[in-house]
Short mmCIF file of N, CA and C in Angstrom, two decimals:
data_model
loop_
_atom_site.label_atom_id
_atom_site.label_comp_id
_atom_site.label_asym_id
_atom_site.label_seq_id
_atom_site.Cartn_x
_atom_site.Cartn_y
_atom_site.Cartn_z
N MET A 1 -10.28 8.96 -27.88
CA MET A 1 -11.50 9.45 -27.41
C MET A 1 -11.55 9.24 -25.97
N SER A 2 -11.93 10.34 -25.29
CA SER A 2 -12.08 10.07 -23.85
C SER A 2 -13.24 10.93 -23.27
N TYR A 3 -13.97 10.55 -22.17
CA TYR A 3 -15.01 11.29 -21.57
C TYR A 3 -14.97 11.05 -20.06
N GLU A 4 -15.64 11.89 -19.40
CA GLU A 4 -15.71 11.89 -17.93
C GLU A 4 -17.10 11.10 -17.55
N LYS A 5 -17.03 10.34 -16.45
CA LYS A 5 -18.27 9.55 -15.92
C LYS A 5 -17.98 9.22 -14.44
N ASN A 6 -19.04 9.54 -13.68
CA ASN A 6 -19.04 9.15 -12.29
C ASN A 6 -19.28 7.60 -12.21
N CYS A 7 -18.56 7.00 -11.26
CA CYS A 7 -18.77 5.61 -11.15
C CYS A 7 -20.18 5.35 -10.46
N PRO A 8 -20.99 4.43 -10.96
CA PRO A 8 -22.27 4.21 -10.12
C PRO A 8 -22.20 3.58 -8.92
N GLY A 9 -20.78 2.87 -8.55
CA GLY A 9 -20.70 2.23 -7.30
C GLY A 9 -20.31 3.27 -6.16
N CYS A 10 -19.13 3.91 -6.41
CA CYS A 10 -18.64 4.76 -5.46
C CYS A 10 -18.67 6.21 -5.71
N GLU A 11 -19.21 6.67 -6.76
CA GLU A 11 -19.33 8.16 -7.32
C GLU A 11 -18.16 8.82 -7.48
N VAL A 12 -16.93 8.16 -7.63
CA VAL A 12 -15.84 8.85 -7.87
C VAL A 12 -15.78 9.30 -9.38
N LEU A 13 -15.13 10.46 -9.77
CA LEU A 13 -15.19 11.02 -11.08
C LEU A 13 -14.16 10.19 -11.83
N LEU A 14 -14.27 9.51 -12.96
CA LEU A 14 -13.33 8.83 -13.75
C LEU A 14 -13.28 9.38 -15.03
N VAL A 15 -12.11 9.25 -15.83
CA VAL A 15 -11.98 9.50 -17.25
C VAL A 15 -11.93 8.23 -17.91
N ILE A 16 -12.96 7.94 -18.83
CA ILE A 16 -12.89 6.61 -19.63
C ILE A 16 -12.24 7.03 -20.89
N THR A 17 -11.16 6.29 -21.28
CA THR A 17 -10.39 6.41 -22.55
C THR A 17 -10.40 5.19 -23.49
N GLU A 18 -10.72 5.44 -24.60
CA GLU A 18 -10.75 4.37 -25.72
C GLU A 18 -9.42 4.51 -26.49
N ASP A 19 -8.55 3.57 -26.42
CA ASP A 19 -7.26 3.43 -26.98
C ASP A 19 -7.55 2.63 -28.39
N PRO A 20 -7.28 3.13 -29.48
CA PRO A 20 -7.77 2.53 -30.67
C PRO A 20 -7.00 1.14 -30.99
N GLY A 21 -5.83 0.79 -30.33
CA GLY A 21 -5.17 -0.21 -30.63
C GLY A 21 -4.36 -0.28 -31.93
N ILE A 22 -3.72 -1.37 -32.12
CA ILE A 22 -2.71 -1.46 -33.30
C ILE A 22 -2.96 -2.86 -33.92
N GLY A 23 -2.92 -2.87 -35.35
CA GLY A 23 -3.08 -4.17 -36.01
C GLY A 23 -4.45 -4.64 -36.43
N LEU A 24 -4.46 -5.72 -36.97
CA LEU A 24 -5.65 -6.22 -37.62
C LEU A 24 -6.52 -6.94 -36.47
N GLY A 25 -7.72 -6.84 -36.81
CA GLY A 25 -8.81 -7.68 -35.74
C GLY A 25 -10.12 -7.00 -35.98
N GLY A 26 -11.06 -7.89 -35.32
CA GLY A 26 -12.55 -7.37 -35.46
C GLY A 26 -12.74 -6.71 -34.13
N LYS A 27 -14.13 -6.17 -34.03
CA LYS A 27 -14.50 -5.62 -32.71
C LYS A 27 -14.81 -6.63 -31.82
N ASP A 28 -14.47 -6.37 -30.64
CA ASP A 28 -14.87 -7.24 -29.33
C ASP A 28 -15.45 -6.30 -28.43
N ARG A 29 -16.18 -6.86 -27.45
CA ARG A 29 -16.81 -6.09 -26.33
C ARG A 29 -15.59 -6.01 -25.37
N GLU A 30 -15.32 -4.66 -25.04
CA GLU A 30 -14.27 -4.28 -24.12
C GLU A 30 -14.86 -3.64 -22.89
N THR A 31 -14.45 -4.00 -21.77
CA THR A 31 -15.15 -3.46 -20.54
C THR A 31 -14.03 -2.53 -19.71
N ALA A 32 -14.40 -1.51 -19.05
CA ALA A 32 -13.54 -0.84 -18.14
C ALA A 32 -14.18 -0.84 -16.79
N TYR A 33 -13.31 -0.93 -15.86
CA TYR A 33 -13.78 -1.09 -14.39
C TYR A 33 -13.26 0.07 -13.56
N CYS A 34 -14.03 0.51 -12.58
CA CYS A 34 -13.52 1.55 -11.64
C CYS A 34 -12.31 1.01 -10.84
N PRO A 35 -11.19 1.90 -10.89
CA PRO A 35 -9.91 1.42 -10.20
C PRO A 35 -10.18 1.33 -8.65
N VAL A 36 -11.18 2.01 -8.12
CA VAL A 36 -11.54 2.12 -6.64
C VAL A 36 -12.28 0.98 -6.18
N CYS A 37 -13.36 0.69 -6.81
CA CYS A 37 -14.34 -0.27 -6.23
C CYS A 37 -14.66 -1.46 -7.31
N ARG A 38 -14.13 -1.52 -8.45
CA ARG A 38 -14.14 -2.49 -9.41
C ARG A 38 -15.53 -2.63 -10.11
N THR A 39 -16.42 -1.59 -10.00
CA THR A 39 -17.68 -1.60 -10.61
C THR A 39 -17.43 -1.40 -12.04
N GLU A 40 -18.30 -2.16 -13.07
CA GLU A 40 -18.26 -1.87 -14.43
C GLU A 40 -18.62 -0.53 -14.75
N VAL A 41 -17.82 0.40 -15.37
CA VAL A 41 -18.22 1.63 -15.69
C VAL A 41 -18.37 1.93 -17.10
N ALA A 42 -17.85 1.15 -17.97
CA ALA A 42 -18.13 1.26 -19.40
C ALA A 42 -17.94 -0.04 -20.12
N SER A 43 -18.65 -0.32 -21.19
CA SER A 43 -18.64 -1.37 -21.96
C SER A 43 -18.98 -1.04 -23.56
N GLU A 44 -18.04 -1.39 -24.45
CA GLU A 44 -18.30 -0.88 -25.83
C GLU A 44 -17.87 -1.99 -26.80
N MET A 45 -18.35 -2.12 -27.90
CA MET A 45 -17.74 -2.90 -29.04
C MET A 45 -16.68 -1.98 -29.58
N THR A 46 -15.51 -2.40 -29.61
CA THR A 46 -14.44 -1.61 -30.19
C THR A 46 -13.30 -2.45 -30.71
N GLU A 47 -12.46 -1.87 -31.48
CA GLU A 47 -11.19 -2.75 -32.08
C GLU A 47 -10.11 -2.41 -31.12
N GLY A 48 -10.19 -1.46 -30.14
CA GLY A 48 -9.15 -1.16 -29.25
C GLY A 48 -9.49 -1.49 -27.91
N PHE A 49 -8.97 -0.74 -26.85
CA PHE A 49 -9.28 -1.06 -25.45
C PHE A 49 -9.83 0.14 -24.59
N LEU A 50 -10.45 -0.16 -23.49
CA LEU A 50 -11.07 0.81 -22.69
C LEU A 50 -10.33 0.83 -21.34
N TYR A 51 -9.93 2.11 -20.89
CA TYR A 51 -9.45 2.20 -19.61
C TYR A 51 -10.15 3.30 -18.83
N ALA A 52 -10.21 3.07 -17.47
CA ALA A 52 -10.88 4.06 -16.53
C ALA A 52 -9.75 4.51 -15.61
N GLU A 53 -9.59 5.85 -15.37
CA GLU A 53 -8.64 6.34 -14.65
C GLU A 53 -9.21 7.54 -13.73
N LEU A 54 -8.53 7.76 -12.62
CA LEU A 54 -8.99 8.72 -11.66
C LEU A 54 -8.77 10.06 -12.34
#
């Protein structure tokens, strides 16, 4: 799953992607940060990982 979002810090348009991950495990809070200004742009409870890309 992926969606677009503007960074609240520097207003650059980002694509937030949730990678479902592999293997067993529970849900953890994952956070994605803007690659330009390092502002938190997404935070979700997920079994996978979050990525923010330009």
